mmCIF file of C-alpha atoms in Angstrom:
data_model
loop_
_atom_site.group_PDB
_atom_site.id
_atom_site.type_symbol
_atom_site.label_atom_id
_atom_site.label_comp_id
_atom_site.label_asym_id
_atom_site.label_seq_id
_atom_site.Cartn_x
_atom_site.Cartn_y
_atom_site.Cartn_z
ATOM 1 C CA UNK A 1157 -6.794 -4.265 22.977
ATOM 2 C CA UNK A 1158 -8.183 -1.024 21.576
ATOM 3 C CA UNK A 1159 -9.230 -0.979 18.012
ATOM 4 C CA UNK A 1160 -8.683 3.328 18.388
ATOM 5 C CA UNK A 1161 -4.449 2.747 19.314
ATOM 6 C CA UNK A 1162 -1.933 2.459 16.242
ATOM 7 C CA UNK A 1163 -0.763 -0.632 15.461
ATOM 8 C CA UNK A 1164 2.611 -1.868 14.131
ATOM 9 C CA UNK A 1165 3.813 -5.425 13.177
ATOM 10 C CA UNK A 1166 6.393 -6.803 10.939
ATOM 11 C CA UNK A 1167 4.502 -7.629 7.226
ATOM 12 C CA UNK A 1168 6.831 -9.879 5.539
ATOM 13 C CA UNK A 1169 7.405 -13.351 6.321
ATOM 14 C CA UNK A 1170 9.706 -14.661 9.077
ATOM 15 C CA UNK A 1171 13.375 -15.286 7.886
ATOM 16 C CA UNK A 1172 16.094 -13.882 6.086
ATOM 17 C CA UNK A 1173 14.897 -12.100 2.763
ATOM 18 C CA UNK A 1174 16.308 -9.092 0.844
ATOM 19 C CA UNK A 1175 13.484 -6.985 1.306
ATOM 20 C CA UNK A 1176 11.743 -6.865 5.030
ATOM 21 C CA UNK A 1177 8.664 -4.261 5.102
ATOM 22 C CA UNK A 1178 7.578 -2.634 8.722
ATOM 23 C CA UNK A 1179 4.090 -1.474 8.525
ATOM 24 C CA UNK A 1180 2.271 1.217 11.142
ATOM 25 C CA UNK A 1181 -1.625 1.901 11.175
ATOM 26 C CA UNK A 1182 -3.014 4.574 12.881
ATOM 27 C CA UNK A 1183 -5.739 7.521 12.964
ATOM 28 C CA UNK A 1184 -2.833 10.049 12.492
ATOM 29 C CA UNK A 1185 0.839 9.059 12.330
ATOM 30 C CA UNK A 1186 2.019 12.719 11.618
ATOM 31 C CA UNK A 1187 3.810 12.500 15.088
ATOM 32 C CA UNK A 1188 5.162 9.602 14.250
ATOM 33 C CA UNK A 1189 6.615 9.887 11.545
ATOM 34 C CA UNK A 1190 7.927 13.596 12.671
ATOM 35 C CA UNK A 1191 9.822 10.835 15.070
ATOM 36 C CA UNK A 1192 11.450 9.062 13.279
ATOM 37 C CA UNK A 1193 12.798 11.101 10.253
ATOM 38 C CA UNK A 1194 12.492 14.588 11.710
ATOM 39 C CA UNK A 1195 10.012 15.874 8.541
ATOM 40 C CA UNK A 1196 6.957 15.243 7.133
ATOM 41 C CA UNK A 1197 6.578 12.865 3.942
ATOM 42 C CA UNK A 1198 4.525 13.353 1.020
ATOM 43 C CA UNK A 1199 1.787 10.884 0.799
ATOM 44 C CA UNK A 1200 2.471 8.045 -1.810
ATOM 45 C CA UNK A 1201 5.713 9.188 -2.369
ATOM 46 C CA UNK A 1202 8.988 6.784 -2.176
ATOM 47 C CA UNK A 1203 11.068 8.477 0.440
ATOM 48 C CA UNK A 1204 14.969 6.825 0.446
ATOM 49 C CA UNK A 1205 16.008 7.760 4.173
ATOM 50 C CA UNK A 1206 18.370 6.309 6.576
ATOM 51 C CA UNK A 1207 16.408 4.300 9.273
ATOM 52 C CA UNK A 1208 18.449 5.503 12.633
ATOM 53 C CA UNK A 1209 17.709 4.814 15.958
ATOM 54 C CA UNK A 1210 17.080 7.285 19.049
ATOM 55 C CA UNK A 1211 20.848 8.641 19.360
ATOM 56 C CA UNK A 1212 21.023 8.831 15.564
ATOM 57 C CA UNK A 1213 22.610 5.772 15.299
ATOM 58 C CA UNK A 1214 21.615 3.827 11.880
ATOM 59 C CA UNK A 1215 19.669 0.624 11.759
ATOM 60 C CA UNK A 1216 19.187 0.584 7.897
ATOM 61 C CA UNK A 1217 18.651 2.509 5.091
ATOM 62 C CA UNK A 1218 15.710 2.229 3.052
ATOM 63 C CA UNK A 1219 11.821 3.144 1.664
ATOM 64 C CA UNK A 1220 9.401 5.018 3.460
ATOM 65 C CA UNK A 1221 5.743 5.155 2.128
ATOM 66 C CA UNK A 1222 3.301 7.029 3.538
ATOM 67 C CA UNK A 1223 -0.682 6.770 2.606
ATOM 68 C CA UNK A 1224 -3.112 9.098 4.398
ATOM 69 C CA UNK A 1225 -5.849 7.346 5.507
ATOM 70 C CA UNK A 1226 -8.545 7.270 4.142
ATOM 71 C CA UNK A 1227 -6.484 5.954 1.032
ATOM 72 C CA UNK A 1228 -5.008 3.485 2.143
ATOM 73 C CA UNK A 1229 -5.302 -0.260 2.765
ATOM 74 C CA UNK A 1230 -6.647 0.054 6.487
ATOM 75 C CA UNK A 1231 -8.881 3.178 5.588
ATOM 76 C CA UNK A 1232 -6.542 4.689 8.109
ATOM 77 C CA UNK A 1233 -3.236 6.365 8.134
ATOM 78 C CA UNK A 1234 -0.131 3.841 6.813
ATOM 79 C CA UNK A 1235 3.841 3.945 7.052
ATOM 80 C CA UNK A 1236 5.487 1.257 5.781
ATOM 81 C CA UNK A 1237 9.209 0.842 6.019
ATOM 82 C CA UNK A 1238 10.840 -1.092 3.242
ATOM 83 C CA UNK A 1239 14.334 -1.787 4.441
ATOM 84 C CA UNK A 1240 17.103 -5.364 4.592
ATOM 85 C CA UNK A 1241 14.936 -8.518 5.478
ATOM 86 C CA UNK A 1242 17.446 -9.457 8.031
ATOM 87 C CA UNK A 1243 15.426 -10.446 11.155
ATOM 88 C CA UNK A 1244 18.471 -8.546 14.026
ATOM 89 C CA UNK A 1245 17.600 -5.576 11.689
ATOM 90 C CA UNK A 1246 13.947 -5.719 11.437
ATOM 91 C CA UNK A 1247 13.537 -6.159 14.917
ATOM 92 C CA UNK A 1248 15.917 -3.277 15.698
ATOM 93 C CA UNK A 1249 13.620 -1.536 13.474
ATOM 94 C CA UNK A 1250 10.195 -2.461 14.854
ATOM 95 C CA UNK A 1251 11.751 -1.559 18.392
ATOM 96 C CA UNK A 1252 12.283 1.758 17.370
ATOM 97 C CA UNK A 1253 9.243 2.293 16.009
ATOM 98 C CA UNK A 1254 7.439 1.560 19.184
ATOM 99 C CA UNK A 1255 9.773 3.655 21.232
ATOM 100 C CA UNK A 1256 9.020 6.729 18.844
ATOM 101 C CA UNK A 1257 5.272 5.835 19.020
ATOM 102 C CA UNK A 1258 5.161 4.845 22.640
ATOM 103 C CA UNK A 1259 3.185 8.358 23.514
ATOM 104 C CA UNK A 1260 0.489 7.643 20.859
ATOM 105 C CA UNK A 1261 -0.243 4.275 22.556
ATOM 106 C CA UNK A 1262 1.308 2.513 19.271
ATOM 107 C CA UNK A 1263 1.592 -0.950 20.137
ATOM 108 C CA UNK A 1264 2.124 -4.429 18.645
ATOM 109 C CA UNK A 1265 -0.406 -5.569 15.813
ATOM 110 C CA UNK A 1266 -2.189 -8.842 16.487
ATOM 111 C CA UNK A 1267 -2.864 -11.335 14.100
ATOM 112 C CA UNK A 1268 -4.998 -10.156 11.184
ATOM 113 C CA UNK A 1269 -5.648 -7.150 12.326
ATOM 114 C CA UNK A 1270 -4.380 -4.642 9.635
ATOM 115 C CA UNK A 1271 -6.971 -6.884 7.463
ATOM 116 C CA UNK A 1272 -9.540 -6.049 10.516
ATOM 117 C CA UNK A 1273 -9.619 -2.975 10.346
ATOM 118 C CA UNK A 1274 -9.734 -2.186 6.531
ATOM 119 C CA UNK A 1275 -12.957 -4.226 7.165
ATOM 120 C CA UNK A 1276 -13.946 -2.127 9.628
ATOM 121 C CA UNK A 1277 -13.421 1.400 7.419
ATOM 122 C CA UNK A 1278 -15.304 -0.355 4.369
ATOM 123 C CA UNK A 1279 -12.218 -1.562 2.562
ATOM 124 C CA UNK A 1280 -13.218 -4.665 2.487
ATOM 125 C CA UNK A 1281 -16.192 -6.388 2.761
ATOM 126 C CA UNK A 1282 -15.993 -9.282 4.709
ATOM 127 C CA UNK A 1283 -15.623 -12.524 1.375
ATOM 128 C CA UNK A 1284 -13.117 -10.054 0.642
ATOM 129 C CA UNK A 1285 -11.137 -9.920 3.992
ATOM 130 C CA UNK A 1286 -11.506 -13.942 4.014
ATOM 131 C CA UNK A 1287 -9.484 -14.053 0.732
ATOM 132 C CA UNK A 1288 -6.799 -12.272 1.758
ATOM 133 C CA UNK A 1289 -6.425 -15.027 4.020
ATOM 134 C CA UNK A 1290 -7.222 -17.585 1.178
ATOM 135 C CA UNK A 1291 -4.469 -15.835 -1.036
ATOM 136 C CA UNK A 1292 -1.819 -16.312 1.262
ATOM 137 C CA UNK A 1293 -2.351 -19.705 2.304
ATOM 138 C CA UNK A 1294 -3.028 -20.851 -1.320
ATOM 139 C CA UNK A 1295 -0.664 -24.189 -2.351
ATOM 140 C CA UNK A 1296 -1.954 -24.133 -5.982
ATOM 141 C CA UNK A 1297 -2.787 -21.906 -8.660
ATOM 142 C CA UNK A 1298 -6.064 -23.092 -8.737
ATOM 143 C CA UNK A 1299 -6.769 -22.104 -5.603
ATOM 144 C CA UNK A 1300 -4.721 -18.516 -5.785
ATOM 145 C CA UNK A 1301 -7.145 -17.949 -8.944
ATOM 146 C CA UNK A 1302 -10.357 -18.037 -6.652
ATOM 147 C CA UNK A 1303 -8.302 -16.308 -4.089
ATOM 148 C CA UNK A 1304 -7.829 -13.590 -5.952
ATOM 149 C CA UNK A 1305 -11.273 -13.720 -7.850
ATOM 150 C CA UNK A 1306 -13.295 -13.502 -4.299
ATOM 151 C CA UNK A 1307 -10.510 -10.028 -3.019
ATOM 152 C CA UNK A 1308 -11.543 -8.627 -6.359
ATOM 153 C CA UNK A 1309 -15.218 -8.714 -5.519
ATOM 154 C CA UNK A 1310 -16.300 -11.393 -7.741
ATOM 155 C CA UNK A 1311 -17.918 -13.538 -5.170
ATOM 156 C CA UNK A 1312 -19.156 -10.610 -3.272
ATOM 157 C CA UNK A 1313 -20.827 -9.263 -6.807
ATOM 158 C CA UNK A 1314 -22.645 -12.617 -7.238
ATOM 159 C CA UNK A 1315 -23.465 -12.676 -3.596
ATOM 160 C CA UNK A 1316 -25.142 -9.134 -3.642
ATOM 161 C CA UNK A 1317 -26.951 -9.635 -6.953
ATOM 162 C CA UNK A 1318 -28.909 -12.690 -5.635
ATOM 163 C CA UNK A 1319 -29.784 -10.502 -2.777
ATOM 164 C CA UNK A 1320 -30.788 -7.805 -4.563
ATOM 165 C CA UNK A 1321 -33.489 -10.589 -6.424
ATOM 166 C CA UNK A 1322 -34.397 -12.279 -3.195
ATOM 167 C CA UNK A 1323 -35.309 -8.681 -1.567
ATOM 168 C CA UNK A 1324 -37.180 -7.831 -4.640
ATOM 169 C CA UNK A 1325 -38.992 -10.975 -4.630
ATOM 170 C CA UNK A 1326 -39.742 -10.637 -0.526
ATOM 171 C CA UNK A 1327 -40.750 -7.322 -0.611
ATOM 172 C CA UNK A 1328 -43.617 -8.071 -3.860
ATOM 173 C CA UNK A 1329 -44.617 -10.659 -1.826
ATOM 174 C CA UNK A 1330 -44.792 -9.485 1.904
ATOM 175 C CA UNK A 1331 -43.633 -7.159 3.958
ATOM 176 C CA UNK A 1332 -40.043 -7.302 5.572
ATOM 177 C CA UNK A 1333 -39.875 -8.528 9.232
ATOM 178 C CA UNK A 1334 -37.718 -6.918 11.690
ATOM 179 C CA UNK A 1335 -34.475 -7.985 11.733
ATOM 180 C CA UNK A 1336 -33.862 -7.522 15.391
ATOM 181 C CA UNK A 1337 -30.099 -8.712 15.754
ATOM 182 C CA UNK A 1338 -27.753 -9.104 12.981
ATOM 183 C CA UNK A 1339 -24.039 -9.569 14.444
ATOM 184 C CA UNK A 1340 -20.839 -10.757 13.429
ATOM 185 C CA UNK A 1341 -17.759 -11.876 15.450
ATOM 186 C CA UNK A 1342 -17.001 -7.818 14.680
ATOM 187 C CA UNK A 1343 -19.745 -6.330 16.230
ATOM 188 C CA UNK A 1344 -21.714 -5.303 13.514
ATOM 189 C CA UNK A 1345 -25.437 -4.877 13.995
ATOM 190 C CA UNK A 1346 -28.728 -3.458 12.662
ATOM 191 C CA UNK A 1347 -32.165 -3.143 12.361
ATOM 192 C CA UNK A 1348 -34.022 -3.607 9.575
ATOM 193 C CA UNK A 1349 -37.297 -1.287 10.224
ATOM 194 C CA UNK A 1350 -34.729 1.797 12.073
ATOM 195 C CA UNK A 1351 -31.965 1.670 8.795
ATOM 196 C CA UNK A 1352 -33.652 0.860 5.550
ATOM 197 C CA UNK A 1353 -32.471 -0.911 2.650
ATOM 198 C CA UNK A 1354 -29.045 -1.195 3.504
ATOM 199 C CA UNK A 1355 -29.467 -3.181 6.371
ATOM 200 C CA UNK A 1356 -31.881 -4.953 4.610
ATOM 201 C CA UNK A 1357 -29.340 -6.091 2.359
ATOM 202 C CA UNK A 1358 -26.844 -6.767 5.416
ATOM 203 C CA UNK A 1359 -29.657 -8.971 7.140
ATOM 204 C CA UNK A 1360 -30.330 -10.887 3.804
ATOM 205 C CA UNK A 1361 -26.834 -11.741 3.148
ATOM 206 C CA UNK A 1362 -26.641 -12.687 6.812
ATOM 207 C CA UNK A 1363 -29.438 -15.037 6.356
ATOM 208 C CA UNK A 1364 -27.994 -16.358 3.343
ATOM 209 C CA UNK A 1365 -25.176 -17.278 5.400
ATOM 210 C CA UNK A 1366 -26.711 -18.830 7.815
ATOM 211 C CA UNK A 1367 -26.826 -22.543 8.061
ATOM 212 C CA UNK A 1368 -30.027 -22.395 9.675
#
């Protein structure tokens, strides 16, 4: 799995619906979407266009959005494809998207990834990519409240001002060891002494996180 390939997956639920949204993710999707409509669009722009296969034949008819990255949910360049939420026609449509994008490596999505990687490009910070997961699997409003609370920053705002005290306390007190390895299951690291305050910051939440 590359992180650098596009990515594609269907975004709505499985099932019938009458609304079923494709969504694409990529560095540059200009080919792309050349591809499959035979123009350009116009960044966040609705685009009503038939959805046709390679021979021209039509799928569906529908939405096209396009956000150029880096305004867009993944920080990277986004189609999404609003068409019928029959499953026959959303797969038909998700197969042809991978047949356009074949030559730009564009290749199935795994699970969470879109979220990934708009954690990755500083979208999200990382209470705020858990929520989105929180949000979705909320059974009760009371829980969809905090949900949404923690992807609006909330938590993250509370988080960051206690660190901002506990650094100012540490550093009146004595100075700031090294923080020699500060990773999470995404690979991020630092140094304290090489990057300055902001891994500082990084490091403190990390310890704050820490159950040990």
């Amino acid at each position: 799995m590359s992180n650098s390939s596009p990515i594609v997956a269907i975004a709505t639920a499985p099932g019938r619906g009458g609304i079923g949204v494709i969504r694409v993710s990529g560095t540059e999707l200009a080919a792309l979407i050349q591809a499959l409509f035979g123009r350009t669009l116009q960044a966040r722009h609705a685009h009503f266009l038939p959805f046709k296969d390679a021979h021209g034949e039509a799928i569906d008819e529908g939405i096209a959005l396009f956000f150029k990255g880096p305004h867009s949910y993944t920080g990277e360049d986004v189609l999404e494809l609003q068409g019928h939420g029959g499953p026959a026609v959303l797969r038909r449509l998700l197969d042809r998207c991978l047949e356009a994008g074949k030559d730009l490596g564009l290749r199935l999505a795994e699970p969470g990834e879109f979220t990934q990687r708009a954690f990755l490009n500083d979208r999200l910070d990382l209470a705020q990519a858990e929520a989105v997961a929180d949000l979705i699997d909320a059974s009760s409003e009371a829980a969809a409240r905090s949900a949404v609370a923690s992807l609006s920053g909330v938590f993250s705002n509370n988080v960051n001002a206690l660190a901002d005290r506990i650094i100012h306390s540490w550093k009146n007190t004595k100075p700031l060891p090294p923080c020699k390895a500060y990773r999470t299951s995404w690979n991020v690291s630092c140094n304290t002494r090489a990057k300055g305050p902001s891994c500082v910051r990084a490091c403190t939440l990390y310890w704050l996180a820490s159950p040990t």
